[in-house]
CSV table of C-alpha atoms in Angstrom, one decimal:
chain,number,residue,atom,x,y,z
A,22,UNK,CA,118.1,63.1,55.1
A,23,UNK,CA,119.5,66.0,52.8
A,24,UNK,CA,117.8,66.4,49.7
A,25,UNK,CA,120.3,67.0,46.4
A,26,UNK,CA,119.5,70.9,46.2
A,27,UNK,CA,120.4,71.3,49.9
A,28,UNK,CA,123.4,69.1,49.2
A,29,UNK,CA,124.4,71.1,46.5
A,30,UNK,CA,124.0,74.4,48.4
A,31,UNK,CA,126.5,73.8,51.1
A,32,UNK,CA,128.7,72.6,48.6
A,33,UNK,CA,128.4,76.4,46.9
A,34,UNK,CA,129.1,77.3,50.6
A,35,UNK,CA,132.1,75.4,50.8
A,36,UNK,CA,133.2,76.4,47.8
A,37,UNK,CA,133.1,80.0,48.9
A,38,UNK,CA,134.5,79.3,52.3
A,39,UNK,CA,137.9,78.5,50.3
A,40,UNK,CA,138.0,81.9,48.6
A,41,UNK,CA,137.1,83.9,52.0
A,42,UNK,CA,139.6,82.1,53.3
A,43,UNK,CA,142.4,83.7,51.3
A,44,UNK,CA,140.5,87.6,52.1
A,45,UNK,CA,140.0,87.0,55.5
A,46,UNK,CA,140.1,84.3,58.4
A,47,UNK,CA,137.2,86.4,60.7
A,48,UNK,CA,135.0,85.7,57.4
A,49,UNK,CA,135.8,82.0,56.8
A,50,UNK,CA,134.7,81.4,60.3
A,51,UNK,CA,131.6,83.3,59.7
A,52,UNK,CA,130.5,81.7,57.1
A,53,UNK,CA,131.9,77.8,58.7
A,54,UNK,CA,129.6,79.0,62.0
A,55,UNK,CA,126.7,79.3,59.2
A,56,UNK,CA,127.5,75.9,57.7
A,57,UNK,CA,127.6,74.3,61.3
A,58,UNK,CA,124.0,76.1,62.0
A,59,UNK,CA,122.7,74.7,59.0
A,60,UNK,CA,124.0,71.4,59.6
A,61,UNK,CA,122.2,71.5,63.1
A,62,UNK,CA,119.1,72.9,61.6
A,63,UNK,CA,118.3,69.6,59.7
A,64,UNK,CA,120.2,66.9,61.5
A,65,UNK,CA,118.2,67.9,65.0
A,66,UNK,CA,114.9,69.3,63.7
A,67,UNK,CA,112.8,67.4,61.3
A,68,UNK,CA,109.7,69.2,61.4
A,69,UNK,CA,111.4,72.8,59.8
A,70,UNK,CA,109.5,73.9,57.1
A,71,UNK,CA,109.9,76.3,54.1
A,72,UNK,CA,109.0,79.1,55.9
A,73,UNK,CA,111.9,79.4,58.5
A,74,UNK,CA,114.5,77.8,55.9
A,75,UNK,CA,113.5,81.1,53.8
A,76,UNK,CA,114.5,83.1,56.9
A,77,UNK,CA,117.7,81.1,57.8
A,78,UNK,CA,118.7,82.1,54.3
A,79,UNK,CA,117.8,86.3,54.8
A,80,UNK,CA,120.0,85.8,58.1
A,81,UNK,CA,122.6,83.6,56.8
A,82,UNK,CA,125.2,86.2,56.0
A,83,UNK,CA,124.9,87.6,59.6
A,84,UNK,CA,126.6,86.5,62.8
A,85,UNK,CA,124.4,85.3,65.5
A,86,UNK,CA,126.5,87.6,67.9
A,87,UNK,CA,124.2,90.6,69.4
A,88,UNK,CA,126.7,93.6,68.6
A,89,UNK,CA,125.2,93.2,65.0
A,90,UNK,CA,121.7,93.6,66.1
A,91,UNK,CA,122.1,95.8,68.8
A,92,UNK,CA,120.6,98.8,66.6
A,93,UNK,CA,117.4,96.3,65.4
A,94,UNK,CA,116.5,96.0,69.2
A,95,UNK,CA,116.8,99.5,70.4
A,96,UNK,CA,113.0,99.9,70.2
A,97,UNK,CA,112.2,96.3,71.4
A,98,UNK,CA,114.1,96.9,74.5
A,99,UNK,CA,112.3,99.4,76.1
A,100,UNK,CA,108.6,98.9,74.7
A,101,UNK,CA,106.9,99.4,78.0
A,102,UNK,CA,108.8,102.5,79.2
A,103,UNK,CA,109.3,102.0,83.2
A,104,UNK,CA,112.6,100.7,83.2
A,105,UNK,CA,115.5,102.5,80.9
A,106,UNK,CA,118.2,99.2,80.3
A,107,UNK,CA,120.3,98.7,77.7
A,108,UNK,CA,120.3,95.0,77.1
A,109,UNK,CA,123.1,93.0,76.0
A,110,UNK,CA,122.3,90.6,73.4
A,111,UNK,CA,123.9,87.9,74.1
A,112,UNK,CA,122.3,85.6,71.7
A,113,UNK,CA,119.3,86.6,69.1
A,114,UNK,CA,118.4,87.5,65.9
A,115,UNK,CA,115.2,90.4,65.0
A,116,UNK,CA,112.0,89.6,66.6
A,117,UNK,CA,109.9,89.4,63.1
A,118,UNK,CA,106.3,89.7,64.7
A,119,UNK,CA,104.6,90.1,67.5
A,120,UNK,CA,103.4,86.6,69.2
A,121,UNK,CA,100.8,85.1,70.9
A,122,UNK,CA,103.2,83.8,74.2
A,123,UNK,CA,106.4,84.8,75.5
A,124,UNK,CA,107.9,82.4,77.6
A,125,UNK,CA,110.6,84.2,80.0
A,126,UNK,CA,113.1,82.4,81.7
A,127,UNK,CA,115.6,83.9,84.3
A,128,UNK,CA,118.9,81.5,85.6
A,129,UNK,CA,121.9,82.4,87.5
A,130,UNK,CA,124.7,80.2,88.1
A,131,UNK,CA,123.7,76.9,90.9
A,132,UNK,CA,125.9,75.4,93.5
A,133,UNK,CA,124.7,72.0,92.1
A,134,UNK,CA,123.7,70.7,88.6
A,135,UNK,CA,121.4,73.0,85.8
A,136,UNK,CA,118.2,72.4,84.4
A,137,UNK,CA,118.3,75.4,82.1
A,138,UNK,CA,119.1,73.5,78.8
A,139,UNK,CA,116.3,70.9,79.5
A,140,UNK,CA,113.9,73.6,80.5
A,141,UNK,CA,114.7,75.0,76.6
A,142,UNK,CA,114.6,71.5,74.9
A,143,UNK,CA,111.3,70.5,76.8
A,144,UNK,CA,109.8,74.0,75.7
A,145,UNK,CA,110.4,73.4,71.4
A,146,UNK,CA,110.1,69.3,72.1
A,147,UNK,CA,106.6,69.6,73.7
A,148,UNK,CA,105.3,72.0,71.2
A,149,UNK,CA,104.1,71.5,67.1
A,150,UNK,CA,105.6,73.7,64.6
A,151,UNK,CA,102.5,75.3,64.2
A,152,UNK,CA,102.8,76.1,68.1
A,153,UNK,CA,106.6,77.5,67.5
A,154,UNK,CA,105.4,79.9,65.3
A,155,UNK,CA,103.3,81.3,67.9
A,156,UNK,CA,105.7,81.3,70.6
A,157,UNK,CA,109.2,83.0,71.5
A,158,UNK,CA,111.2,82.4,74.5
A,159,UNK,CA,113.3,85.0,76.1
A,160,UNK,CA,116.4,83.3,78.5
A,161,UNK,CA,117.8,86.1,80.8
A,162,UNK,CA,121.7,84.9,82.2
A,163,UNK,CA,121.5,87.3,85.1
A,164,UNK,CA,124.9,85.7,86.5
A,165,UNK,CA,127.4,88.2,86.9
A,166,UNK,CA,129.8,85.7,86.5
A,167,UNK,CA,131.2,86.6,82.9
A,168,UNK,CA,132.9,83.1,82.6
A,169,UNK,CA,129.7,80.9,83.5
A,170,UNK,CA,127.5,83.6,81.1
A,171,UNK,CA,129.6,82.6,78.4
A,172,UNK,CA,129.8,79.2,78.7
A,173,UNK,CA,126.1,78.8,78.6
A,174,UNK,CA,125.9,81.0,75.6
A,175,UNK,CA,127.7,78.9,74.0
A,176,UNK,CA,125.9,75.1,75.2
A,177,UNK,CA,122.6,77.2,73.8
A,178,UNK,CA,123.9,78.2,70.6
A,179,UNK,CA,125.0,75.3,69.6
A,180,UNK,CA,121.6,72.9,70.7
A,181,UNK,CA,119.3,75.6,69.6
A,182,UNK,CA,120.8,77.8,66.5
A,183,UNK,CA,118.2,77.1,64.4
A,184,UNK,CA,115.4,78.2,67.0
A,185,UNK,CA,117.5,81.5,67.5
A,186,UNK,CA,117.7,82.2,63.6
A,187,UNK,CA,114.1,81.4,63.5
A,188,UNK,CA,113.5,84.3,66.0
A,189,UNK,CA,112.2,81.8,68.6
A,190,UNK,CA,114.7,82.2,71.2
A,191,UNK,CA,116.6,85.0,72.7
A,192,UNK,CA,119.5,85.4,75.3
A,193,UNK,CA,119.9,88.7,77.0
A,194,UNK,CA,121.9,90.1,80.2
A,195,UNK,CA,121.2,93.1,82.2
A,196,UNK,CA,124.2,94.5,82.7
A,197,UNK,CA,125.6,94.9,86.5
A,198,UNK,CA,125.7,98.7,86.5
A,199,UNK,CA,122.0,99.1,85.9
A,200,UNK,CA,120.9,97.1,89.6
A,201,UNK,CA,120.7,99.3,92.6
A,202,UNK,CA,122.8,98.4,95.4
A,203,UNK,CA,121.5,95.6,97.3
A,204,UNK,CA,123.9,95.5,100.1
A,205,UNK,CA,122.2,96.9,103.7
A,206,UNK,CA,119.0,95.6,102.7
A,207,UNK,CA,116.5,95.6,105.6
A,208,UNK,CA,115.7,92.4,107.3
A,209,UNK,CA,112.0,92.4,107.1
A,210,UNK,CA,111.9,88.4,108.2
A,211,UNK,CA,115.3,88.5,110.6
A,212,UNK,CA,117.0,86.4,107.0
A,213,UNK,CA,120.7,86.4,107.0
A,214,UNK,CA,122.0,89.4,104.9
A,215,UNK,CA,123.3,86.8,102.0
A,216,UNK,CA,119.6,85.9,101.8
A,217,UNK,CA,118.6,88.8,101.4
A,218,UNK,CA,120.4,89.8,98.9
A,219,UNK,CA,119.6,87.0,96.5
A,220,UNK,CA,116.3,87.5,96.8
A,221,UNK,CA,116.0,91.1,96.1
A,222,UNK,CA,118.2,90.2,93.1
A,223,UNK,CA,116.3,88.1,92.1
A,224,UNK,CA,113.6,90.1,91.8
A,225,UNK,CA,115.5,92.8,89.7
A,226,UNK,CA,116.1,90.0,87.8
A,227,UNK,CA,112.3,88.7,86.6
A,228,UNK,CA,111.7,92.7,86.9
A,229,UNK,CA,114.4,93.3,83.9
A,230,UNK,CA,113.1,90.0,82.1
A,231,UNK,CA,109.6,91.4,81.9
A,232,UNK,CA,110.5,94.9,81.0
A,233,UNK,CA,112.0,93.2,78.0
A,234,UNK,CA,109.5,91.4,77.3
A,235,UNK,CA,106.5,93.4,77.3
A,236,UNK,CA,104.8,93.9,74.2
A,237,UNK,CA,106.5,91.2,72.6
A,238,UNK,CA,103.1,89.4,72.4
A,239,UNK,CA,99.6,88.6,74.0
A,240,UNK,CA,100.5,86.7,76.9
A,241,UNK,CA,103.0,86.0,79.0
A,242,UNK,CA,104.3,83.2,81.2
A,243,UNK,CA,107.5,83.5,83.5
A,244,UNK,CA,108.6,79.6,84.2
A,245,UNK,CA,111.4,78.5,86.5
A,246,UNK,CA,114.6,77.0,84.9
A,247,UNK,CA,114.1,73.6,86.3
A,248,UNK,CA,110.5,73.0,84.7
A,249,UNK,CA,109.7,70.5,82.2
A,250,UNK,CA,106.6,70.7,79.7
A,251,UNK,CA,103.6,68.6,78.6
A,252,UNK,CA,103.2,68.1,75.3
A,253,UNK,CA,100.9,71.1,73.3
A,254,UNK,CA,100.9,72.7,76.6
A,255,UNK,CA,100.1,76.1,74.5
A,256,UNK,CA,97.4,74.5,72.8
A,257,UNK,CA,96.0,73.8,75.9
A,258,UNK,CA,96.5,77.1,77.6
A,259,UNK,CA,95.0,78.8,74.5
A,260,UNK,CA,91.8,76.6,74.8
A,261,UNK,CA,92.0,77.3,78.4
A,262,UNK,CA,91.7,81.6,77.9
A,263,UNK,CA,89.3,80.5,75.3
A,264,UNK,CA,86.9,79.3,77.5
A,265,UNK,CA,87.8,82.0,80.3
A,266,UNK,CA,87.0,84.8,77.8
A,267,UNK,CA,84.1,87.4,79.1
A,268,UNK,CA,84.3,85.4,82.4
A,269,UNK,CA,86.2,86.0,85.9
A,270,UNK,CA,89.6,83.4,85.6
A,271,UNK,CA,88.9,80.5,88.2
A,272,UNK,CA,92.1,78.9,89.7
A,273,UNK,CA,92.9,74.9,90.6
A,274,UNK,CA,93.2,74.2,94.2
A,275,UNK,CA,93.2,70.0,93.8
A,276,UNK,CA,96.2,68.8,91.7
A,277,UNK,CA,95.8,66.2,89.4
A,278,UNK,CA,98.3,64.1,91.5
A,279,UNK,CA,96.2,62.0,94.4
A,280,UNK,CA,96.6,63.4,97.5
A,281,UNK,CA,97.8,66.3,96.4
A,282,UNK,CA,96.8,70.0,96.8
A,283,UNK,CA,97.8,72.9,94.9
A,284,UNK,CA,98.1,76.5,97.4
A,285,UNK,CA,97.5,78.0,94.3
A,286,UNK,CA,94.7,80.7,95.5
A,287,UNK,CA,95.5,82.7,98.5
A,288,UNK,CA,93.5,82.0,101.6
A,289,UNK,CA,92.2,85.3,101.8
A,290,UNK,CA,91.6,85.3,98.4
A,291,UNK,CA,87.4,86.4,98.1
A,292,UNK,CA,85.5,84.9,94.6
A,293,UNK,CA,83.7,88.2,95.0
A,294,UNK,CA,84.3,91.4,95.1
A,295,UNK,CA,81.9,92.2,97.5
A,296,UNK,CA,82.8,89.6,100.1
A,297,UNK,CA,85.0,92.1,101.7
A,298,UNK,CA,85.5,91.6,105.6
A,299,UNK,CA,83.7,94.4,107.9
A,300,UNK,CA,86.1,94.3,110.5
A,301,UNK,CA,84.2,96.3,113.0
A,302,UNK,CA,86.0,98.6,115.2
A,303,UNK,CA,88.5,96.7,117.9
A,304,UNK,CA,90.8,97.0,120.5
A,305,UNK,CA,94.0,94.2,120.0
A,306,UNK,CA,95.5,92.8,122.7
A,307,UNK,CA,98.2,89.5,123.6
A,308,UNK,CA,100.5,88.4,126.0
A,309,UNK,CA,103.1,87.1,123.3
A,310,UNK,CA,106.6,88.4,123.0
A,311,UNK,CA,105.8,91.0,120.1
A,312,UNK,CA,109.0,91.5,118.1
A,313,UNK,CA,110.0,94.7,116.9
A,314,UNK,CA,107.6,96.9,115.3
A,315,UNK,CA,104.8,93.7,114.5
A,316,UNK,CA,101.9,94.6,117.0
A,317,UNK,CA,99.1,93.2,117.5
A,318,UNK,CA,97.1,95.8,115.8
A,319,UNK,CA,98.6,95.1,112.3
A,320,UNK,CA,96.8,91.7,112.1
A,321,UNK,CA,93.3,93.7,112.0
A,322,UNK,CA,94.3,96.4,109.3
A,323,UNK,CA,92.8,95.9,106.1
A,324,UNK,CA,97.1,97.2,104.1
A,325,UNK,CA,99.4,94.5,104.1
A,326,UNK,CA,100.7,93.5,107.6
A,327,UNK,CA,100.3,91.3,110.2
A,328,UNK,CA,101.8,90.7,114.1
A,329,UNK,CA,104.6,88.9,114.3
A,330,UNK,CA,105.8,87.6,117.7
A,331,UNK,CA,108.4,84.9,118.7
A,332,UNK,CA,107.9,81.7,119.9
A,333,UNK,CA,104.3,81.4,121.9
A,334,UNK,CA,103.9,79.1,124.9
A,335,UNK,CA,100.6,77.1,125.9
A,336,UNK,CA,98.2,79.3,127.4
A,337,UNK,CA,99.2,82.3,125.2
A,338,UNK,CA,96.3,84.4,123.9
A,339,UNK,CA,95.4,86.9,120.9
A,340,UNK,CA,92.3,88.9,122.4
A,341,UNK,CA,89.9,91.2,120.1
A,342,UNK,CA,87.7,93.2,121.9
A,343,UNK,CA,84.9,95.1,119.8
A,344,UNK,CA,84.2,98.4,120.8
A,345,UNK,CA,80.1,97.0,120.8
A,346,UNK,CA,78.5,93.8,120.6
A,347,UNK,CA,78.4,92.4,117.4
A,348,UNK,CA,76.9,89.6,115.1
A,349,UNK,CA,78.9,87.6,113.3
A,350,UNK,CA,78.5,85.9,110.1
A,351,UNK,CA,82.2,84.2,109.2
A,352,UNK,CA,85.7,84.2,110.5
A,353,UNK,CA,88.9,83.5,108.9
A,354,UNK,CA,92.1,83.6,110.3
A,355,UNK,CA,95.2,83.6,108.3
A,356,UNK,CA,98.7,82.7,109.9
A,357,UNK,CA,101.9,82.3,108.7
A,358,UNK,CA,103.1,84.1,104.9
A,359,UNK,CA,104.4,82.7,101.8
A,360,UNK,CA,108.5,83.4,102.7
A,361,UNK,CA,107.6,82.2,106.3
A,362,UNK,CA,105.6,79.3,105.6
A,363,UNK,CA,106.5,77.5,109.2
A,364,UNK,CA,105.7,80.7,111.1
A,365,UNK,CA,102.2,79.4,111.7
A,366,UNK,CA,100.0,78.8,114.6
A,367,UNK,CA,101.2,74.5,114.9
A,368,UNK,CA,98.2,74.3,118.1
A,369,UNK,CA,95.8,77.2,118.7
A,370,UNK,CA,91.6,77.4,119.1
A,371,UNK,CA,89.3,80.1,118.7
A,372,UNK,CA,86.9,81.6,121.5
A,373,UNK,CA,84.5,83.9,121.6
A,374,UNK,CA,83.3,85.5,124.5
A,375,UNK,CA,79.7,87.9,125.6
A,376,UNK,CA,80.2,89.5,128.5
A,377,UNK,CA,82.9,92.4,129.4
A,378,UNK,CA,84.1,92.4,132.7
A,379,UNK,CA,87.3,95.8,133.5
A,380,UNK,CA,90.7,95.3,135.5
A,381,UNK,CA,93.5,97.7,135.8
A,382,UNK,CA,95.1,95.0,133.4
A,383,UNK,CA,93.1,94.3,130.4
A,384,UNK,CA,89.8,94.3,129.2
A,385,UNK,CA,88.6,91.1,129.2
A,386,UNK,CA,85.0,89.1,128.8
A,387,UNK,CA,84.1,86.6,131.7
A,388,UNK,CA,83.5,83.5,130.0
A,389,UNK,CA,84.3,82.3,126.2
A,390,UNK,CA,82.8,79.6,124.2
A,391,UNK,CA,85.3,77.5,122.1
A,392,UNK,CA,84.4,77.6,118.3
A,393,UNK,CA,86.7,75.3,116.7
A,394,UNK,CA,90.6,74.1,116.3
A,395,UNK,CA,93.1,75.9,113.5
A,396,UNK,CA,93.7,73.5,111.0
A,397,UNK,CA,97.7,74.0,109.2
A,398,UNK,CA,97.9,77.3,110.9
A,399,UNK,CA,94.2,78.8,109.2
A,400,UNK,CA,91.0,78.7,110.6
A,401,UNK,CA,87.4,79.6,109.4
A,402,UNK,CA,84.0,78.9,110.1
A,403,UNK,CA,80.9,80.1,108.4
A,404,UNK,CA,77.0,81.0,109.9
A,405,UNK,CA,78.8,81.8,113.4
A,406,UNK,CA,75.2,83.7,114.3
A,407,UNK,CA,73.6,80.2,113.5
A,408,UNK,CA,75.6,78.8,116.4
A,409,UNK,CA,76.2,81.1,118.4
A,410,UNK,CA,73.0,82.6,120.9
A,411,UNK,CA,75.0,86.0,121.7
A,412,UNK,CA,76.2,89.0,120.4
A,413,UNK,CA,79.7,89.0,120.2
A,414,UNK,CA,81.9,91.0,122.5
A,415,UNK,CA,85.2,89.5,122.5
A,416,UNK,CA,86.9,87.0,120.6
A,417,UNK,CA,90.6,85.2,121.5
A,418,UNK,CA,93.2,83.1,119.7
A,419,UNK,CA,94.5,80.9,122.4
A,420,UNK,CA,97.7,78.7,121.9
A,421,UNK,CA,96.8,75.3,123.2
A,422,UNK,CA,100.7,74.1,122.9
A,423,UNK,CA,104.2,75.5,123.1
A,424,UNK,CA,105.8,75.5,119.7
A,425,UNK,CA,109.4,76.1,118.8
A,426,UNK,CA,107.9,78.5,115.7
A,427,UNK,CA,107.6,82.0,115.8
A,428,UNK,CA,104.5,83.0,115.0
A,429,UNK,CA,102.7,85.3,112.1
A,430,UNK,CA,98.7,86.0,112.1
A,431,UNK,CA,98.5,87.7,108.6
A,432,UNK,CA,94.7,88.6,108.4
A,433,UNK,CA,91.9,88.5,111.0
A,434,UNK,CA,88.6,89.0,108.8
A,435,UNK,CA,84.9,89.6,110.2
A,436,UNK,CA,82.4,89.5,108.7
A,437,UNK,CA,79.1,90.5,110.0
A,438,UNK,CA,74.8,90.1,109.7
């Protein structure tokens, strides 16, 4: 409900409009787009109080259009100083202050439906307006597709105006000329080129968004257009730092849904710092169809890689031979990655084995006892030297079915007495 004095002040505005008419039909508009933001600003959010009506009347005589505010932002968008872009602003009015979360958002046009308006609304719906004044949420349209960029400029301005006048919520594009060229990309995981061009866009795209971003408050979260909210989620995540202060951050694995498991924490993912695998020196061998460039050898290196071969048939085998004896403590075994999450050993055991024998083939140990079963492509087992009565000379992934699945082993990690 409008009180008198804010009746009486869009009358004055009305009153105005007719006058501005006469002197110019670009500053009638202006001032109607005003009277329309006003007009949303109480119809659709109850809970605005005197402090952001103050600052919708300091803004009030400007346009929310970003060529007006290009020069206000020309420190903001380049506080970290990697990545020189000039943003357009497509949608925003001066960042104020610096806040406690910045919530980024990146969306490109879909083949089907889009979430991005809701993902918005659930954001300022789910949150007090003592938790708006500590948030700010940056939207970066990273379509190239001038037609859809405006069109969703326009749905956003019109649901949220007053959130963009309050400095909540910003809409910016990274221009096309500043992406390198994404065409002839290489094929690390044999994806169609198309593929692989999205992706690597993509990630120019969250790379541009946090650029902007940074230094635009204490934390920062990067969502996916398509999310919903619960409500006072940043009350909750600021209890949650809260209590994390001084202290390592833990990480869920269990969802709160029955059943349900989260893959938030990387397999090889160690609590401690010094749990770090020994790895003792090895020779690699297999029998699989290695493709390209993905050896076996690259599965036992402590940088980023890992063997890759194509389909493996029952009776297959993965063979580590240790240059001497060893104990060992634990073994984990890490298949598949995160882009190939089916590129996983489906069927497979692990052996290890005491006695080397030689042929003009392969080194090889005479007999193998069988450890245990992979379990969803991973496999570890703990206190090995409590169950086993040998020093270890060889140990061997064996594929105990034929699967239709290329396969990945990302990490082999030994650890020893």
């Amino acid at each position: 409900m409008l009180t008198f004095y804010q009746m009486k002040y869009i009358f004055q505005i009305l009153d105005k409009m007719r006058c501005l008419r006469k002197r110019s039909t670009v500053s009638f508009l202006g001032v109607l787009v005003v009277f329309l933001l006003f007009m949303n600003l109480y119809i659709e959010d109850s809970y605005v109080l005197e402090g952001d009506k103050q600052l919708i009347r300091e803004t009030s005589t400007h346009q929310l259009n970003s060529e007006r505010y290009v020069h206000t932002f020309k420190d903001l968008s380049n506080f970290s100083g990697t990545i020189n872009v000039t943003y357009r602003y497509l949608a925003a009015t001066p960042l104020q202050r610096k806040r406690y979360l910045t919530i980024g958002l990146s969306s490109v046009k879909r083949k089907k439906g889009n979430y991005l308006l809701e993902t918005i609304k659930s954001i300022f719906e789910q949150s007090s307006y003592e938790e708006l004044k500590e948030i700010s949420v940056v939207v970066h349209l990273a379509d190239f597709n001038s037609s859809w960029r405006d069109a969703m400029v326009q749905d956003i301005t019109q649901k949220f105006a007053h959130h963009i006048i309050a400095g909540r919520l910003m809409v910016i594009h990274a221009p096309e000329e500043y992406y390198p060229v994404l065409d002839g990309l290489k094929r690390n995981y044999n994806d169609p080129e198309d593929r692989v061009r999205f992706r690597s866009k993509q990630n120019v795209d969250y790379a541009f968004l946090l650029n902007f971003c940074a230094n635009t408050s204490d934390y920062y979260v990067m969502l996916e257009d398509d999310v919903r909210c619960s409500r006072n989620f940043l009350t909750a995540i600021k209890k949650v730092i809260a209590s994390l202060e001084g202290t390592y951050w833990h990480m869920g694995y269990y969802s709160s849904y029955k059943g349900t498991e989260n893959k938030l924490k990387d397999d090889d993912f160690e609590e401690e710092s010094f749990d770090i695998p020994d790895n003792p020196p090895a020779s690699l061998y297999t029998n699989m169809n290695v493709f390209e460039n993905y050896e076996a050898s690259k599965a036992y290196s402590s940088v980023d890689e890992y063997f890759w071969g194509k389909p493996p048939s029952i009776g297959d085998t993965f063979v580590i031979i240790f240059e001497n004896p060893i104990t060992i403590k634990k073994i984990k075994v890490n298949t598949g990655t995160e882009d190939r999450q089916n590129d996983i050993l489906h069927h497979g055991a692990l052996d290890v084995g005491e006695k080397l024998i030689f042929s003009k083939q392969i080194r090889q140990c005479d007999t193998y006892l069988r450890l245990g079963e992979f379990k969803n492509g991973y496999f570890e087992m703990s206190d090995v030297n409590q169950k086993i009565p040998f020093d270890i000379h060889c140990m061997r992934i064996c594929v105990t079915k034929t699967q239709k699945e290329w396969l990945i082993i990302r990490s082999i990690s030994i650890w020893t007495s």
